mmCIF file of C-alpha atoms and ligand atoms in Angstrom:
data_model
loop_
_atom_site.group_PDB
_atom_site.id
_atom_site.type_symbol
_atom_site.label_atom_id
_atom_site.label_comp_id
_atom_site.label_asym_id
_atom_site.label_seq_id
_atom_site.Cartn_x
_atom_site.Cartn_y
_atom_site.Cartn_z
ATOM 1 C CA MET A 1 129.966 78.488 45.053
ATOM 2 C CA PHE A 2 131.384 80.975 45.917
ATOM 3 C CA ASP A 3 130.671 84.787 47.527
ATOM 4 C CA TYR A 4 133.656 87.162 46.359
ATOM 5 C CA ASP A 5 134.070 90.150 49.261
ATOM 6 C CA GLY A 6 135.074 88.739 52.972
ATOM 7 C CA THR A 7 134.761 85.096 51.283
ATOM 8 C CA LEU A 8 137.065 84.906 48.472
ATOM 9 C CA VAL A 9 138.862 87.890 49.323
ATOM 10 C CA PRO A 10 139.488 89.928 52.902
ATOM 11 C CA ILE A 11 136.986 92.427 52.950
ATOM 12 C CA ALA A 12 138.723 96.309 51.829
ATOM 13 C CA GLY A 13 138.010 99.580 52.773
ATOM 14 C CA ARG A 14 136.744 100.759 49.089
ATOM 15 C CA PRO A 15 135.108 97.504 47.108
ATOM 16 C CA GLU A 16 137.408 98.027 44.052
ATOM 17 C CA GLU A 17 140.806 97.715 46.426
ATOM 18 C CA ALA A 18 139.227 93.866 46.547
ATOM 19 C CA TYR A 19 140.882 93.025 43.607
ATOM 20 C CA PRO A 20 141.537 89.186 43.135
ATOM 21 C CA ASP A 21 145.463 88.327 43.140
ATOM 22 C CA ALA A 22 147.150 86.327 40.697
ATOM 23 C CA GLY A 23 147.468 83.420 42.844
ATOM 24 C CA LEU A 24 144.144 83.580 43.679
ATOM 25 C CA LYS A 25 142.997 83.581 39.539
ATOM 26 C CA GLU A 26 145.598 80.706 39.160
ATOM 27 C CA LEU A 27 143.945 78.207 41.795
ATOM 28 C CA LEU A 28 140.325 78.841 40.207
ATOM 29 C CA LYS A 29 141.531 78.222 36.908
ATOM 30 C CA LYS A 30 143.003 74.914 38.202
ATOM 31 C CA ILE A 31 140.689 73.783 39.906
ATOM 32 C CA THR A 32 137.471 74.810 36.714
ATOM 33 C CA SER A 33 140.312 72.620 34.671
ATOM 34 C CA LYS A 34 139.498 69.705 36.509
ATOM 35 C CA PRO A 35 137.096 67.325 34.860
ATOM 36 C CA GLY A 36 133.384 67.422 36.368
ATOM 37 C CA THR A 37 134.468 70.398 38.266
ATOM 38 C CA CYS A 38 132.244 73.801 37.956
ATOM 39 C CA LEU A 39 133.344 77.368 40.001
ATOM 40 C CA ALA A 40 130.910 80.064 40.179
ATOM 41 C CA VAL A 41 131.399 83.532 42.005
ATOM 42 C CA ILE A 42 127.916 84.864 43.605
ATOM 43 C CA SER A 43 127.894 88.331 44.665
ATOM 44 C CA GLY A 44 126.413 91.623 45.700
ATOM 45 C CA ARG A 45 128.599 93.246 43.094
ATOM 46 C CA ALA A 46 127.506 94.300 39.674
ATOM 47 C CA LEU A 47 128.283 91.598 36.835
ATOM 48 C CA GLU A 48 130.314 94.065 34.597
ATOM 49 C CA GLY A 49 132.846 94.005 38.129
ATOM 50 C CA LEU A 50 132.961 90.760 38.626
ATOM 51 C CA LYS A 51 133.398 89.997 34.962
ATOM 52 C CA ASN A 52 136.851 92.382 34.922
ATOM 53 C CA MET A 53 137.971 91.231 37.646
ATOM 54 C CA PHE A 54 138.075 87.370 36.452
ATOM 55 C CA GLN A 55 138.875 88.153 33.053
ATOM 56 C CA GLY A 56 140.564 84.538 31.620
ATOM 57 C CA VAL A 57 139.192 82.526 34.292
ATOM 58 C CA PRO A 58 136.335 80.394 33.414
ATOM 59 C CA LEU A 59 134.034 81.056 36.233
ATOM 60 C CA ILE A 60 129.934 81.137 36.055
ATOM 61 C CA LEU A 61 129.624 84.983 37.494
ATOM 62 C CA ALA A 62 126.652 85.821 39.035
ATOM 63 C CA GLY A 63 125.959 89.279 39.858
ATOM 64 C CA ASN A 64 123.868 91.876 41.650
ATOM 65 C CA HIS A 65 122.954 89.247 44.165
ATOM 66 C CA GLY A 66 122.567 86.561 42.163
ATOM 67 C CA SER A 67 119.947 88.432 39.852
ATOM 68 C CA LEU A 68 122.097 88.097 36.529
ATOM 69 C CA LEU A 69 123.971 85.329 35.857
ATOM 70 C CA GLN A 70 126.604 84.386 33.015
ATOM 71 C CA PHE A 71 128.462 81.547 31.774
ATOM 72 C CA PRO A 72 131.526 82.131 30.223
ATOM 73 C CA GLY A 73 131.514 82.850 26.648
ATOM 74 C CA ARG A 74 127.506 83.610 26.573
ATOM 75 C CA ARG A 75 125.452 85.984 27.220
ATOM 76 C CA PRO A 76 123.601 87.149 30.743
ATOM 77 C CA VAL A 77 120.530 85.488 31.800
ATOM 78 C CA ALA A 78 118.393 87.868 34.191
ATOM 79 C CA LEU A 79 117.459 85.554 37.244
ATOM 80 C CA GLY A 80 115.430 88.280 39.208
ATOM 81 C CA PRO A 81 113.475 91.467 38.762
ATOM 82 C CA VAL A 82 115.045 94.427 36.644
ATOM 83 C CA PRO A 83 114.010 97.716 37.133
ATOM 84 C CA SER A 84 113.712 100.795 35.215
ATOM 85 C CA PRO A 85 116.706 102.347 35.068
ATOM 86 C CA GLU A 86 114.713 105.637 35.788
ATOM 87 C CA LEU A 87 114.120 103.934 38.962
ATOM 88 C CA THR A 88 117.673 103.162 39.697
ATOM 89 C CA ARG A 89 118.663 106.730 38.986
ATOM 90 C CA LYS A 90 116.430 108.002 41.524
ATOM 91 C CA ILE A 91 117.352 106.026 44.212
ATOM 92 C CA ALA A 92 121.492 106.252 43.427
ATOM 93 C CA ALA A 93 120.160 109.857 43.440
ATOM 94 C CA ALA A 94 119.003 109.241 47.285
ATOM 95 C CA ALA A 95 122.352 107.671 47.897
ATOM 96 C CA GLY A 96 124.263 110.688 46.741
ATOM 97 C CA GLU A 97 122.031 113.057 48.714
ATOM 98 C CA ALA A 98 122.491 110.832 51.339
ATOM 99 C CA ALA A 99 126.124 110.940 51.116
ATOM 100 C CA ARG A 100 126.841 114.318 50.209
ATOM 101 C CA GLY A 101 129.218 116.059 52.447
ATOM 102 C CA ILE A 102 130.153 113.250 54.395
ATOM 103 C CA GLU A 103 133.463 112.013 54.407
ATOM 104 C CA GLY A 104 134.432 108.735 53.360
ATOM 105 C CA LEU A 105 130.902 107.555 52.293
ATOM 106 C CA LEU A 106 130.791 105.377 49.018
ATOM 107 C CA VAL A 107 128.022 105.023 46.691
ATOM 108 C CA GLU A 108 128.102 101.966 44.629
ATOM 109 C CA ASP A 109 125.447 102.200 41.651
ATOM 110 C CA LYS A 110 125.340 98.213 40.339
ATOM 111 C CA GLY A 111 122.860 98.971 37.571
ATOM 112 C CA THR A 112 119.534 97.472 39.374
ATOM 113 C CA SER A 113 120.868 98.251 43.081
ATOM 114 C CA VAL A 114 122.306 100.501 44.887
ATOM 115 C CA ALA A 115 124.895 100.281 48.380
ATOM 116 C CA LEU A 116 126.180 103.038 50.365
ATOM 117 C CA HIS A 117 129.079 101.639 51.977
ATOM 118 C CA TYR A 118 129.934 103.951 55.414
ATOM 119 C CA ARG A 119 133.457 101.757 56.586
ATOM 120 C CA LEU A 120 135.790 104.324 55.875
ATOM 121 C CA ALA A 121 133.371 107.168 57.629
ATOM 122 C CA GLU A 122 132.944 108.251 61.160
ATOM 123 C CA PRO A 123 130.979 105.405 62.783
ATOM 124 C CA GLN A 124 128.138 108.370 63.924
ATOM 125 C CA LYS A 125 128.012 109.983 60.634
ATOM 126 C CA GLY A 126 128.140 106.482 58.720
ATOM 127 C CA LEU A 127 125.172 105.789 60.530
ATOM 128 C CA ALA A 128 123.366 108.606 59.947
ATOM 129 C CA ALA A 129 123.982 108.569 56.362
ATOM 130 C CA ALA A 130 122.474 104.899 56.304
ATOM 131 C CA ALA A 131 119.700 106.186 58.141
ATOM 132 C CA ARG A 132 118.718 109.113 55.541
ATOM 133 C CA PHE A 133 119.274 106.413 52.610
ATOM 134 C CA ARG A 134 116.844 104.373 53.970
ATOM 135 C CA GLU A 135 114.257 107.531 54.768
ATOM 136 C CA LEU A 136 114.705 108.637 50.889
ATOM 137 C CA VAL A 137 114.187 105.427 49.478
ATOM 138 C CA GLU A 138 111.406 104.969 51.443
ATOM 139 C CA PRO A 139 108.912 106.065 48.394
ATOM 140 C CA TYR A 140 110.307 103.781 46.450
ATOM 141 C CA LEU A 141 109.261 100.708 48.530
ATOM 142 C CA ALA A 142 106.303 100.328 47.015
ATOM 143 C CA SER A 143 107.869 100.004 43.234
ATOM 144 C CA GLY A 144 109.421 96.736 43.971
ATOM 145 C CA TYR A 145 112.575 97.817 46.057
ATOM 146 C CA GLU A 146 113.958 96.435 49.532
ATOM 147 C CA ILE A 147 116.565 97.449 51.924
ATOM 148 C CA ILE A 148 119.235 95.575 53.167
ATOM 149 C CA THR A 149 121.962 95.814 55.063
ATOM 150 C CA GLY A 150 125.432 94.206 55.118
ATOM 151 C CA LYS A 151 128.638 94.780 57.011
ATOM 152 C CA LYS A 152 128.958 98.362 57.056
ATOM 153 C CA MET A 153 126.342 99.134 54.461
ATOM 154 C CA VAL A 154 123.123 99.272 53.757
ATOM 155 C CA GLU A 155 121.213 98.802 50.144
ATOM 156 C CA ALA A 156 118.486 99.448 48.269
ATOM 157 C CA ARG A 157 117.757 96.303 45.929
ATOM 158 C CA PRO A 158 114.722 95.133 43.727
ATOM 159 C CA ARG A 159 112.585 92.912 45.900
ATOM 160 C CA GLY A 160 112.925 89.362 45.268
ATOM 161 C CA SER A 161 116.576 89.641 44.066
ATOM 162 C CA HIS A 162 119.164 87.532 46.207
ATOM 163 C CA LYS A 163 121.636 85.009 45.915
ATOM 164 C CA GLY A 164 119.059 82.211 46.383
ATOM 165 C CA LEU A 165 118.291 82.516 42.430
ATOM 166 C CA ALA A 166 121.417 81.963 41.493
ATOM 167 C CA VAL A 167 121.769 78.816 43.327
ATOM 168 C CA ASN A 168 118.546 77.072 42.588
ATOM 169 C CA TYR A 169 119.825 77.917 38.842
ATOM 170 C CA LEU A 170 122.891 76.615 38.887
ATOM 171 C CA ILE A 171 121.401 73.117 40.720
ATOM 172 C CA SER A 172 118.520 72.887 38.329
ATOM 173 C CA ARG A 173 121.724 73.161 35.606
ATOM 174 C CA PHE A 174 123.848 70.619 37.123
ATOM 175 C CA PRO A 175 120.986 68.138 38.823
ATOM 176 C CA ARG A 176 123.850 65.418 39.188
ATOM 177 C CA ALA A 177 126.682 67.909 40.935
ATOM 178 C CA PHE A 178 127.398 68.005 44.475
ATOM 179 C CA PRO A 179 126.774 71.888 44.975
ATOM 180 C CA CYS A 180 128.668 73.900 47.780
ATOM 181 C CA PHE A 181 127.957 77.280 48.949
ATOM 182 C CA PHE A 182 130.713 79.252 50.609
ATOM 183 C CA GLY A 183 129.710 82.873 52.137
ATOM 184 C CA ASP A 184 130.644 85.770 55.092
ATOM 185 C CA ASP A 185 127.471 87.894 55.014
ATOM 186 C CA LEU A 186 123.732 88.108 55.866
ATOM 187 C CA THR A 187 123.046 88.201 52.131
ATOM 188 C CA ASP A 188 124.632 84.670 51.566
ATOM 189 C CA GLU A 189 121.618 83.310 54.160
ATOM 190 C CA ASP A 190 119.630 83.136 51.139
ATOM 191 C CA ALA A 191 122.199 81.046 49.216
ATOM 192 C CA PHE A 192 122.469 78.856 52.353
ATOM 193 C CA ALA A 193 118.377 78.634 52.914
ATOM 194 C CA ALA A 194 118.127 77.211 48.735
ATOM 195 C CA LEU A 195 121.100 74.695 49.326
ATOM 196 C CA GLY A 196 119.039 73.592 52.440
ATOM 197 C CA SER A 197 120.464 69.888 53.116
ATOM 198 C CA ARG A 198 120.954 69.467 49.018
ATOM 199 C CA GLY A 199 124.710 70.136 49.569
ATOM 200 C CA LEU A 200 127.399 71.595 51.726
ATOM 201 C CA SER A 201 127.007 75.073 53.335
ATOM 202 C CA VAL A 202 129.786 76.748 54.943
ATOM 203 C CA LEU A 203 129.662 80.587 56.565
ATOM 204 C CA VAL A 204 133.007 82.326 56.124
ATOM 205 C CA GLY A 205 134.109 84.474 59.054
ATOM 206 C CA ARG A 206 132.983 85.232 62.872
ATOM 207 C CA PRO A 207 130.450 82.607 63.508
ATOM 208 C CA ARG A 208 126.987 83.582 64.587
ATOM 209 C CA GLU A 209 123.703 82.446 63.937
ATOM 210 C CA THR A 210 123.071 80.872 60.469
ATOM 211 C CA LEU A 211 121.726 78.301 57.686
ATOM 212 C CA ALA A 212 124.938 77.225 56.710
ATOM 213 C CA ALA A 213 126.101 73.402 58.195
ATOM 214 C CA TYR A 214 130.139 74.396 58.498
ATOM 215 C CA HIS A 215 132.427 76.767 59.527
ATOM 216 C CA LEU A 216 135.611 78.517 58.218
ATOM 217 C CA PRO A 217 137.166 81.412 60.409
ATOM 218 C CA GLY A 218 138.256 83.385 56.829
ATOM 219 C CA PRO A 219 139.599 84.041 53.867
ATOM 220 C CA GLU A 220 142.698 82.957 54.387
ATOM 221 C CA ALA A 221 140.966 79.370 55.280
ATOM 222 C CA VAL A 222 139.097 79.150 52.171
ATOM 223 C CA ARG A 223 142.122 80.130 50.187
ATOM 224 C CA GLU A 224 144.082 76.897 51.926
ATOM 225 C CA LEU A 225 140.872 74.745 51.051
ATOM 226 C CA LEU A 226 141.163 75.935 47.285
ATOM 227 C CA VAL A 227 145.021 75.322 47.318
ATOM 228 C CA LYS A 228 143.907 71.627 48.634
ATOM 229 C CA LEU A 229 141.162 71.159 45.699
ATOM 230 C CA ALA A 230 143.578 72.174 43.451
ATOM 231 C CA GLY A 231 146.060 69.697 43.954
ATOM 232 C CA PHE A 232 143.242 67.132 44.492
ATOM 233 C CA GLN A 233 144.099 64.513 41.255
HETATM 234 MG MG1 LIG B 301 130.732 88.359 51.018
#
């Protein structure tokens, strides 16, 4: 199980620029073709976006922080809370208002959650917009939303949707597998926590306090590992 941004690919200025290259897709395809091997990408991105990026690669995909999961060729399964579209529209409008007039701010509407990215904005203005977004979303926290922060982004997501849902679901679906999870961001800690000592947890990127038992320096090191896995007979 792999997180996507910052784990399988380096983090890009704009989410849509972090596209999986042909080499990565080929490697993942090769690994999934091995008997007894199963690969999943569990990301904070919208499931639809993941499906578009990994077309033709038979991966299990979990989007929206692991709350929507889909096996290749099957229908998506909701593992977490799905808020009303009306509520999500209000959250998206709040993000739009917080971002208005500030250069470099990106609103990512994921259908159930909404993220405000400020990587490309002036740091002060980015932080101010993030604070404004928090303020505007405050009234919706009682309706089941929560605010999380990640790398240069702040996001309002339905409370209770986190990557641990997908990890637990997959472990229950493959009880005899040895589960491994690789991730770089704070939201991946829920996955590490769910995995516990049942498998292998790997923090990718800069070392920090983490529940992961192992560490790799960055997506390049993950790629090297994938090359090795693809080469095993
Ligand atoms: Mg990540």
